[in-house]
Coordinates of C-alpha atoms and ligand atoms in Angstrom, one line a residue:
Chain A
X1 CA -35.2 -3.0 -29.2
X2 CA -37.1 -5.7 -29.6
X3 CA -35.8 -7.4 -26.6
X4 CA -35.9 -4.8 -24.3
X5 CA -39.0 -6.1 -22.8
X6 CA -36.9 -9.0 -21.8
X7 CA -34.2 -7.3 -20.5
X8 CA -36.5 -5.7 -18.2
X9 CA -38.0 -8.9 -17.3
X10 CA -34.3 -10.2 -16.6
X11 CA -33.5 -7.3 -14.6
X12 CA -36.8 -7.5 -12.6
X13 CA -36.1 -11.2 -11.9
X14 CA -32.7 -10.4 -10.1
X15 CA -34.1 -7.3 -8.7
X16 CA -36.8 -8.6 -6.7
X17 CA -36.6 -12.7 -6.5
X18 CA -32.9 -12.6 -5.9
X19 CA -33.1 -9.6 -3.4
X20 CA -31.3 -7.4 -5.7
X21 CA -33.3 -4.4 -4.0
X22 CA -31.8 -5.2 -1.0
X23 CA -28.2 -4.6 -2.1
X24 CA -29.5 -1.3 -4.1
X25 CA -31.0 -0.1 -0.9
X26 CA -27.7 -1.0 1.0
X27 CA -25.9 0.9 -1.8
X28 CA -28.0 3.8 -1.4
X29 CA -27.5 4.1 2.1
X30 CA -23.9 3.5 1.6
X31 CA -23.8 6.3 -0.7
X32 CA -25.8 8.7 1.1
X33 CA -23.9 8.1 4.3
X34 CA -20.9 8.6 2.7
X35 CA -21.8 11.9 1.1
X36 CA -23.5 13.5 4.0
X37 CA -21.0 12.3 6.5
X38 CA -18.2 13.6 4.1
X39 CA -20.1 16.8 4.0
X40 CA -20.9 17.1 7.5
X41 CA -17.2 16.7 8.2
X42 CA -15.8 18.7 5.5
X43 CA -18.4 21.7 7.1
X44 CA -16.4 21.2 10.1
X45 CA -12.7 21.1 8.8
X46 CA -13.7 23.7 5.8
X47 CA -14.9 26.4 8.5
X48 CA -11.8 25.9 11.2
X49 CA -9.5 26.2 7.7
X50 CA -11.3 29.2 6.4
X51 CA -11.3 30.9 9.8
X52 CA -7.6 30.2 10.2
X53 CA -6.7 31.7 6.8
X54 CA -8.6 35.0 7.7
X55 CA -7.4 35.5 11.2
X56 CA -4.8 38.3 11.4
X57 CA -1.3 37.0 10.9
X58 CA 0.7 39.6 13.3
X59 CA 1.5 36.5 15.9
X60 CA 3.5 33.2 15.0
X61 CA 0.8 30.6 15.8
X62 CA -1.8 31.9 13.2
X63 CA 1.3 32.0 10.6
X64 CA 1.8 28.5 11.4
X65 CA -1.1 27.4 11.3
X66 CA -1.8 29.0 8.1
X67 CA 1.0 27.5 6.5
X68 CA -0.2 23.9 7.4
X69 CA -3.7 24.9 6.0
X70 CA -2.6 25.7 2.9
X71 CA -0.6 22.6 2.9
X72 CA -3.6 20.7 3.3
X73 CA -6.1 22.2 1.0
X74 CA -3.2 21.9 -1.4
X75 CA -2.6 18.2 -1.0
X76 CA -6.4 17.3 -1.4
X77 CA -7.4 19.8 -4.4
X78 CA -4.1 18.5 -6.1
X79 CA -4.7 14.6 -6.1
X80 CA -8.1 12.8 -7.1
X81 CA -10.6 11.4 -5.0
X82 CA -9.8 7.7 -6.0
X83 CA -6.0 8.0 -5.4
X84 CA -7.0 9.5 -1.8
X85 CA -9.2 6.5 -1.3
X86 CA -6.3 4.0 -2.2
X87 CA -3.6 5.6 -0.3
X88 CA -5.4 5.9 2.8
X89 CA -6.9 2.2 2.3
X90 CA -3.9 0.6 1.0
X91 CA -1.2 2.6 2.5
X92 CA -2.1 4.3 5.6
X93 CA -4.5 1.6 7.3
X94 CA -1.5 -1.1 6.9
X95 CA 0.9 1.3 8.1
X96 CA -0.8 2.6 11.2
X97 CA -2.3 -0.9 11.6
X98 CA -6.0 0.4 11.8
X99 CA -8.9 -1.9 10.9
X100 CA -11.4 0.1 9.0
X101 CA -14.3 -0.8 6.8
X102 CA -14.1 0.4 3.1
X103 CA -17.3 2.6 4.0
X104 CA -15.7 4.1 7.3
X105 CA -12.5 4.8 5.3
X106 CA -14.4 6.2 2.5
X107 CA -16.5 8.5 5.0
X108 CA -13.3 9.7 6.6
X109 CA -11.7 10.5 3.0
X110 CA -14.8 12.2 2.3
X111 CA -14.6 14.4 5.0
X112 CA -11.1 15.6 4.5
X113 CA -11.4 15.9 0.7
X114 CA -14.7 18.2 1.1
X115 CA -13.0 20.0 3.9
X116 CA -10.4 21.2 1.5
X117 CA -12.9 22.6 -1.0
X118 CA -15.5 23.8 1.6
X119 CA -12.5 26.1 3.4
X120 CA -12.5 27.7 -0.2
X121 CA -15.9 27.9 -0.4
X122 CA -16.1 29.3 3.3
X123 CA -13.1 31.4 2.9
X124 CA -15.1 33.3 0.1
X125 CA -18.1 33.7 2.1
X126 CA -16.3 34.9 5.1
X127 CA -14.7 37.3 3.0
X128 CA -18.1 38.3 1.2
X129 CA -19.5 39.4 4.7
X130 CA -19.2 43.0 5.5
X131 CA -15.8 43.8 7.7
X132 CA -18.2 45.8 9.7
X133 CA -20.3 43.0 11.2
X134 CA -16.8 41.6 12.6
X135 CA -15.6 45.0 13.9
X136 CA -19.3 45.9 15.4
X137 CA -18.8 42.3 17.0
X138 CA -15.5 43.2 18.2
X139 CA -16.7 46.9 19.5
X140 CA -19.0 45.2 21.9
X141 CA -16.6 43.5 23.7
X142 CA -17.0 40.0 21.8
X143 CA -13.7 37.9 21.4
X144 CA -12.4 37.5 17.7
X145 CA -14.3 33.5 18.3
X146 CA -17.5 34.5 19.3
X147 CA -18.1 37.2 16.8
X148 CA -17.0 34.6 13.8
X149 CA -19.5 31.7 15.5
X150 CA -22.1 34.1 16.0
X151 CA -22.1 37.0 13.3
X152 CA -19.9 36.5 10.4
X153 CA -20.1 32.8 10.1
X154 CA -24.0 32.5 10.0
X155 CA -24.3 35.1 7.4
X156 CA -21.2 33.5 5.3
X157 CA -23.0 30.3 5.5
X158 CA -26.2 31.8 4.0
X159 CA -24.2 33.5 1.5
X160 CA -22.7 30.1 0.2
X161 CA -25.7 28.0 0.9
X162 CA -26.1 27.3 -2.9
X163 CA -22.6 26.5 -3.5
X164 CA -22.2 24.4 -0.5
X165 CA -25.0 22.6 -2.1
X166 CA -23.1 22.1 -5.1
X167 CA -20.6 20.5 -2.8
X168 CA -23.1 18.3 -1.7
X169 CA -23.9 17.1 -4.9
X170 CA -20.6 16.7 -6.6
X171 CA -20.1 14.3 -3.3
X172 CA -23.1 12.4 -4.3
X173 CA -21.9 11.9 -7.4
X174 CA -18.3 11.2 -6.3
X175 CA -19.3 8.4 -4.2
X176 CA -19.3 6.0 -7.4
X177 CA -15.8 5.5 -6.9
X178 CA -15.7 4.2 -3.3
X179 CA -16.0 0.5 -4.7
X180 CA -12.3 0.9 -5.1
X181 CA -12.0 0.2 -1.5
X182 CA -14.8 -2.3 -1.5
X183 CA -17.3 -0.2 -0.2
X184 CA -20.8 -1.3 -1.6
X185 CA -22.5 1.8 -3.0
X186 CA -25.2 2.3 -5.5
X187 CA -22.4 1.0 -8.3
X188 CA -22.0 -2.4 -7.0
X189 CA -25.1 -3.2 -6.1
X190 CA -26.6 -2.9 -9.9
X191 CA -23.2 -4.4 -11.3
X192 CA -24.3 -7.1 -9.2
X193 CA -27.8 -7.3 -10.6
X194 CA -26.3 -6.9 -14.0
X195 CA -23.8 -9.8 -14.0
X196 CA -26.2 -11.9 -12.3
X197 CA -28.7 -11.2 -15.1
X198 CA -26.1 -11.2 -17.7
X199 CA -27.9 -8.1 -18.6
X200 CA -26.2 -4.2 -17.9
X201 CA -28.4 -2.2 -20.0
X202 CA -31.5 -1.8 -17.6
X203 CA -29.6 -1.9 -14.7
X204 CA -26.9 0.9 -15.2
X205 CA -30.2 3.0 -16.9
X206 CA -31.9 2.4 -13.1
X207 CA -29.0 3.5 -11.6
X208 CA -28.5 6.6 -13.7
X209 CA -32.0 7.6 -13.0
X210 CA -31.4 7.2 -9.1
X211 CA -28.7 9.4 -9.2
X212 CA -30.7 12.0 -11.1
X213 CA -33.6 11.9 -8.7
X214 CA -31.3 12.1 -5.8
X215 CA -29.8 15.2 -7.2
X216 CA -32.8 17.0 -7.9
X217 CA -34.2 16.0 -4.5
X218 CA -31.2 17.7 -2.8
X219 CA -31.2 20.8 -5.2
X220 CA -35.1 21.2 -4.2
X221 CA -34.1 21.0 -0.5
X222 CA -31.5 23.5 -0.8
X223 CA -33.7 25.9 -2.5
X224 CA -36.4 25.2 0.3
X225 CA -33.5 26.1 2.9
X226 CA -32.2 29.1 1.0
X227 CA -35.9 30.5 1.2
X228 CA -36.1 30.0 4.9
X229 CA -32.9 31.8 5.6
X230 CA -33.8 34.8 3.5
X231 CA -36.1 35.8 6.0
X232 CA -33.2 38.2 6.9
X233 CA -33.3 39.9 4.0
X234 CA -37.2 40.5 3.7
X235 CA -39.0 43.8 4.2
X236 CA -41.7 43.4 6.3
Chain B
X1 CA -11.3 58.6 32.3
X2 CA -9.2 58.0 29.4
X3 CA -5.9 59.7 29.0
X4 CA -3.9 59.2 25.6
X5 CA -0.1 59.5 25.7
X6 CA 1.8 60.3 22.9
X7 CA -0.3 57.9 20.4
X8 CA 1.4 57.1 17.2
X9 CA -0.1 55.2 14.6
X10 CA 1.5 54.0 11.2
X11 CA 0.1 51.8 8.3
X12 CA 3.0 50.2 7.0
X13 CA 5.1 53.4 6.1
X14 CA 2.6 56.0 6.7
X15 CA 2.4 57.7 9.7
X16 CA -1.5 58.9 10.1
X17 CA -1.2 59.6 14.0
X18 CA 2.0 61.4 15.0
X19 CA 1.6 61.4 18.8
X20 CA -1.4 62.7 20.4
X21 CA -2.0 63.6 23.8
X22 CA -5.8 64.1 25.3
X23 CA -7.4 63.7 28.3
X24 CA -11.3 63.0 28.3
X25 CA -13.1 63.1 31.7
X26 CA -16.3 61.6 32.9
X27 CA -19.1 63.7 31.3
X28 CA -17.0 65.3 28.6
X29 CA -18.5 65.7 25.1
X30 CA -15.8 65.9 22.7
X31 CA -16.3 66.5 19.3
X32 CA -13.2 65.8 16.6
X33 CA -13.7 67.5 13.1
X34 CA -11.1 67.9 10.8
X35 CA -10.2 67.6 6.9
X36 CA -10.6 64.3 5.5
X37 CA -7.8 61.7 5.8
X38 CA -6.2 63.6 8.6
X39 CA -6.8 60.7 10.9
X40 CA -10.1 61.1 12.8
X41 CA -11.1 57.7 12.7
X42 CA -7.8 56.0 13.4
X43 CA -7.8 58.1 16.5
X44 CA -11.2 57.4 17.2
X45 CA -10.4 53.6 16.9
X46 CA -7.1 53.6 18.8
X47 CA -9.1 54.6 21.6
X48 CA -10.8 51.3 21.9
X49 CA -7.9 49.6 20.1
X50 CA -10.0 48.6 17.2
X51 CA -6.6 49.9 15.7
X52 CA -3.7 48.8 17.9
X53 CA -1.4 51.6 18.3
X54 CA 2.1 52.1 17.2
X55 CA 3.3 53.5 20.1
X56 CA 2.1 55.6 23.0
X57 CA -0.9 54.8 25.7
X58 CA -4.4 55.0 25.8
X59 CA -4.9 54.9 29.5
X60 CA -8.7 53.8 30.3
X61 CA -9.8 53.6 33.7
X62 CA -6.2 53.5 34.9
X63 CA -5.4 50.4 33.1
X64 CA -3.3 51.3 29.5
X65 CA -5.3 49.4 27.3
X66 CA -2.8 49.6 24.3
X67 CA -0.9 47.1 25.9
X68 CA -0.9 43.9 24.4
X69 CA -1.2 41.9 27.3
X70 CA -4.2 43.2 28.3
X71 CA -7.6 41.6 27.7
X72 CA -9.0 44.2 25.8
X73 CA -12.7 42.5 25.0
X74 CA -13.5 43.3 28.9
X75 CA -12.2 46.9 28.6
X76 CA -14.3 47.4 25.3
X77 CA -17.4 46.4 27.0
X78 CA -17.3 49.7 28.9
X79 CA -16.7 51.5 25.7
X80 CA -19.5 51.9 23.2
X81 CA -18.6 52.3 19.3
X82 CA -21.3 53.7 17.1
X83 CA -20.4 53.4 13.3
X84 CA -20.7 55.3 10.2
X85 CA -22.6 52.6 8.3
X86 CA -24.6 51.5 11.5
X87 CA -23.2 47.8 11.3
X88 CA -25.7 46.4 12.7
X89 CA -25.7 42.2 13.0
X90 CA -27.6 41.5 9.7
X91 CA -28.5 37.8 11.1
X92 CA -30.1 39.1 14.3
X93 CA -33.2 40.4 14.8
X94 CA -33.4 44.4 16.4
X95 CA -33.9 43.1 20.3
X96 CA -31.4 40.0 19.5
X97 CA -28.7 43.0 18.1
X98 CA -29.4 44.8 21.6
X99 CA -29.3 41.6 23.7
X100 CA -26.4 39.8 22.5
X101 CA -23.5 41.4 24.1
X102 CA -25.1 41.8 27.7
X103 CA -26.5 38.3 27.7
X104 CA -23.3 36.7 26.2
X105 CA -21.0 38.3 28.6
X106 CA -23.1 38.0 31.8
X107 CA -23.5 34.1 30.8
X108 CA -19.9 33.6 30.1
X109 CA -19.3 35.6 33.9
X110 CA -21.9 33.0 35.4
X111 CA -20.2 29.9 33.8
X112 CA -16.8 31.6 35.1
X113 CA -18.2 31.9 38.5
X114 CA -19.8 28.0 38.4
X115 CA -16.5 26.9 37.3
X116 CA -14.7 28.5 40.0
X117 CA -17.1 27.4 42.7
X118 CA -16.7 23.6 41.6
X119 CA -13.1 23.9 41.7
X120 CA -13.3 25.4 45.1
X121 CA -15.4 22.7 46.3
X122 CA -12.8 20.0 45.5
X123 CA -10.1 22.3 46.9
X124 CA -11.9 22.8 50.5
X125 CA -12.2 19.1 50.7
X126 CA -8.5 19.0 51.1
X127 CA -7.9 21.8 52.6
X128 CA -7.9 22.4 56.7
X129 CA -10.7 24.0 58.5
X130 CA -9.1 27.2 58.4
X131 CA -8.0 27.6 54.9
X132 CA -11.4 26.8 53.1
X133 CA -12.6 29.3 51.0
X134 CA -16.1 30.8 50.8
X135 CA -17.4 30.3 47.1
X136 CA -18.6 33.1 44.8
X137 CA -22.1 33.8 45.6
X138 CA -24.4 33.0 42.3
X139 CA -27.4 34.9 42.0
X140 CA -28.8 34.5 38.7
X141 CA -29.4 31.9 36.0
X142 CA -29.2 31.9 32.4
X143 CA -33.0 32.5 32.1
X144 CA -32.6 35.2 34.3
X145 CA -30.3 37.0 32.6
X146 CA -31.9 36.8 29.3
X147 CA -35.0 38.0 30.8
X148 CA -33.4 40.8 32.4
X149 CA -31.5 41.7 29.1
X150 CA -34.8 41.5 27.3
X151 CA -36.8 43.8 29.8
X152 CA -33.8 46.4 29.2
X153 CA -33.6 46.0 25.3
X154 CA -37.2 46.9 25.3
X155 CA -36.7 49.6 27.8
X156 CA -34.1 50.8 25.3
X157 CA -36.3 50.4 22.1
X158 CA -39.3 52.2 24.1
X159 CA -36.7 55.0 24.5
X160 CA -36.5 55.3 20.6
X161 CA -39.9 54.4 19.9
X162 CA -39.1 51.6 18.2
X163 CA -40.6 48.6 20.1
X164 CA -42.8 47.6 17.4
X165 CA -39.5 47.1 15.7
X166 CA -37.9 44.6 18.3
X167 CA -38.8 41.3 16.0
X168 CA -37.6 42.8 12.8
X169 CA -34.3 42.5 11.1
X170 CA -31.9 45.3 10.3
X171 CA -32.9 45.1 6.8
X172 CA -36.1 46.4 7.2
X173 CA -35.6 49.7 8.9
X174 CA -34.6 52.8 7.5
X175 CA -30.8 54.3 8.1
X176 CA -32.2 56.5 11.0
X177 CA -33.6 53.7 12.8
X178 CA -30.8 51.7 12.5
X179 CA -28.3 54.2 13.8
X180 CA -30.7 54.6 16.9
X181 CA -30.9 51.0 17.1
X182 CA -27.3 50.9 16.9
X183 CA -27.0 53.9 19.3
X184 CA -28.8 52.1 22.3
X185 CA -27.3 48.5 21.0
X186 CA -23.8 50.2 22.6
X187 CA -26.0 51.6 25.6
X188 CA -27.5 48.0 26.6
X189 CA -23.6 47.5 28.0
X190 CA -24.1 50.4 30.3
X191 CA -20.5 51.9 28.8
X192 CA -18.6 54.5 30.7
X193 CA -18.2 56.2 27.3
X194 CA -19.4 55.9 23.9
X195 CA -17.4 56.6 20.4
X196 CA -19.2 57.9 17.6
X197 CA -17.3 57.8 14.0
X198 CA -19.4 60.2 11.7
X199 CA -22.8 58.8 13.0
X200 CA -24.9 60.9 10.2
X201 CA -22.9 60.8 7.2
X202 CA -24.3 58.1 5.8
X203 CA -27.9 59.3 6.3
X204 CA -30.3 61.0 4.1
X205 CA -30.6 64.5 5.1
X206 CA -34.1 64.2 7.0
X207 CA -32.8 61.3 9.0
X208 CA -30.0 63.2 10.6
X209 CA -32.0 65.0 13.0
X210 CA -33.4 62.1 14.5
X211 CA -30.2 60.5 15.2
X212 CA -28.8 64.1 16.5
X213 CA -31.7 64.5 18.7
X214 CA -30.8 61.1 20.6
X215 CA -27.2 61.9 20.9
X216 CA -28.3 65.2 22.6
X217 CA -30.5 63.3 24.9
X218 CA -27.3 60.9 25.6
X219 CA -25.3 64.0 26.5
X220 CA -28.1 65.6 28.8
X221 CA -27.8 62.2 30.8
X222 CA -24.3 63.0 31.1
X223 CA -23.0 60.5 28.9
X224 CA -19.5 60.6 28.2
X225 CA -19.1 60.8 24.5
X226 CA -16.2 61.2 21.6
X227 CA -17.6 62.4 18.4
X228 CA -16.1 62.4 15.0
X229 CA -18.6 64.5 12.8
X230 CA -19.3 67.2 10.0
X231 CA -22.3 68.4 12.0
X232 CA -20.5 72.1 13.2
X233 CA -24.2 73.0 14.5
X234 CA -24.1 69.7 16.8
X235 CA -20.9 70.6 17.8
X236 CA -21.6 74.2 18.9
X237 CA -24.4 73.5 20.8
X238 CA -23.4 69.9 22.6
X239 CA -19.7 69.9 22.7
X240 CA -17.9 70.6 25.7
X241 CA -14.4 70.7 24.0
X242 CA -13.6 70.8 20.2
X243 CA -10.7 69.2 18.8
X244 CA -9.1 70.5 15.2
X245 CA -7.0 67.4 13.5
X246 CA -4.9 67.9 11.1
X247 CA -2.0 66.0 9.4
X248 CA -2.3 63.2 12.4
X249 CA -1.9 66.1 15.2
X250 CA -4.2 67.9 17.2
X251 CA -3.7 71.2 16.3
X252 CA -6.2 73.2 18.3
X253 CA -8.4 72.3 21.6
X254 CA -11.0 74.6 22.9
X255 CA -14.5 75.0 24.2
X256 CA -16.8 75.3 21.1
X257 CA -17.5 79.1 21.5
X258 CA -13.7 80.1 21.6
X259 CA -13.0 77.1 19.2
X260 CA -15.4 79.0 16.3
X261 CA -15.1 82.5 17.4
X262 CA -11.9 82.8 18.0
X263 CA -9.7 79.9 16.1
X264 CA -5.8 80.6 16.4
X265 CA -4.4 77.8 14.0
X266 CA -4.3 79.3 10.5
X267 CA -5.2 75.9 9.1
X268 CA -8.0 75.7 11.6
X269 CA -9.4 79.2 10.1
X270 CA -8.9 78.1 6.3
X271 CA -10.9 75.0 7.4
X272 CA -13.5 76.9 9.3
X273 CA -14.0 79.5 6.2
X274 CA -14.8 76.3 4.3
X275 CA -17.1 74.4 5.9
X276 CA -19.2 77.1 7.7
Ligands
LIG1 N1 -6.4 49.9 7.5 C1 -5.6 50.8 6.8 N2 -4.5 50.7 6.3 C2 -3.8 51.8 5.7 N3 -4.1 52.9 5.7 C3 -5.0 53.0 6.4 C4 -5.7 52.7 7.0 N4 -6.8 53.2 7.7 C5 -6.7 54.4 7.3 N5 -5.6 54.5 6.5 C6 -5.2 55.7 6.0 O1 -5.0 56.7 7.0 C7 -5.2 58.3 7.0 C8 -5.9 58.7 7.7 O2 -7.3 57.8 7.6 P1 -8.7 58.1 8.7 O3 -9.5 57.3 8.1 O4 -8.3 58.0 9.9 O5 -8.9 59.8 8.1 P2 -10.2 60.4 8.5 O6 -9.7 61.7 9.2 O7 -11.1 59.4 9.4 O8 -10.9 61.0 7.4 P3 -12.6 60.9 6.8 O9 -13.0 62.3 7.1 O10 -12.3 60.4 5.4 O11 -13.3 59.8 7.3 C9 -5.5 58.1 5.3 O12 -4.8 58.6 4.4 C10 -6.2 56.6 5.0 O13 -5.7 56.2 3.7
LIG2 MG1 -13.1 58.9 8.9

């Protein structure tokens, strides 16, 4: 441990003098960008799929859509994120002849992937809302769609907020694999510092700390949000 | 106003309603009684097609709403429904509960009229002078719709003495208050008829009175109502006609005096001897 001070010195040297911090900030930005965009796309896709899955299935169109949605969810939940990234980047893009950066591909794949998970979360959220709420909406003449959007889904979201927060946290953590498709995230930034200072202990320690702080901040935000949404539960 | 013709409803293999024929006139207060599981709720829910009838017709203001091709949402706006468990929108305040449907549907109509006029503008440009169509007159705005709905909602809340609860959430109300709000929520759409499914069954005894009083007041205003209830006293006092439903059919239909004093159907005699 005697040379720990020396290690910190070497880290700081690359971090500050060789502009390592710029890469770290850039990596942090990409990490957050991928996780946040992924979550937002995921919420949209997840809500759509969840709605399709709770629609009554007398007619043909809902049945077909439902089949497609089960296939989609099965596909994205049944394969690792890394594999999905690699397939999109190295298989789909060349076949479709599209140019996208690693970060863009990551945002998309994270969105598609979390859409599959969020659809299940959202479905349980929707099912946790008393069916009487939908009925009351329909009884005053609102369409299924409007009743869902204005009455059921807001209550479902409130119920699943903690779970949705956990999904966001796991998205943040999973961003650590996006370097597979050349996106410069935190891992890439700290590896750069490591290889330029010939010393990996401190960079990876700092990286771990950043992840921990990120996750703690998000947990705090979720708790605050939950509290403000609780106001419709409180007696006054 | 409502003509129910040979209405049947099955859940899977179980036939719950086995051919119901009823006519409900404007101003009628029809009370439906009967043993548990006899199909009272199912009958009521078929009236506004919350359950789609398996066969038969429900003619409401001249339209067969059991026909799957009609836009049921438009007709439901003229039929209020009050539930046993109130079903107030938990994510909305009391006043938002009352305003939601009126504001939404009127704004929707407004947007539709605006779209139509925009399209007419384009069409008229190409039409010869004698074929030009007049645009729909638009006399309101979204803000005005909201303002009117709010005034209306406050007036309704004042009627039930809950104007101070306008901005409270439903979870803060007592059962009786919730049910009274649910009743005025259905009133806010100016319905032609209100359907009640056991509106007092989930209430503590001391709150039953306030809800029944409000329903009586509606009856005095001439509102048409169909009420499933176990409150025999209420039926006797307020109903214009009482129906006895049993095993998926209506076994007796009579004005309350006759219904309770001289029941003809043996099952009804037995039922009344148990509940009275
Ligand atoms: N959605 C449904 N699916 C299957 N069966 C149903 C459904 N709704 C009602 N039933 C059945 O239909 C029968 C009649 O039910 P309904 O609720 O109309 O009776 P009810 O007269 O309102 O009884 P209660 O006084 O207990 O409310 C019951 O046997 C019930 O189990
Ligand atoms: Mg019932």
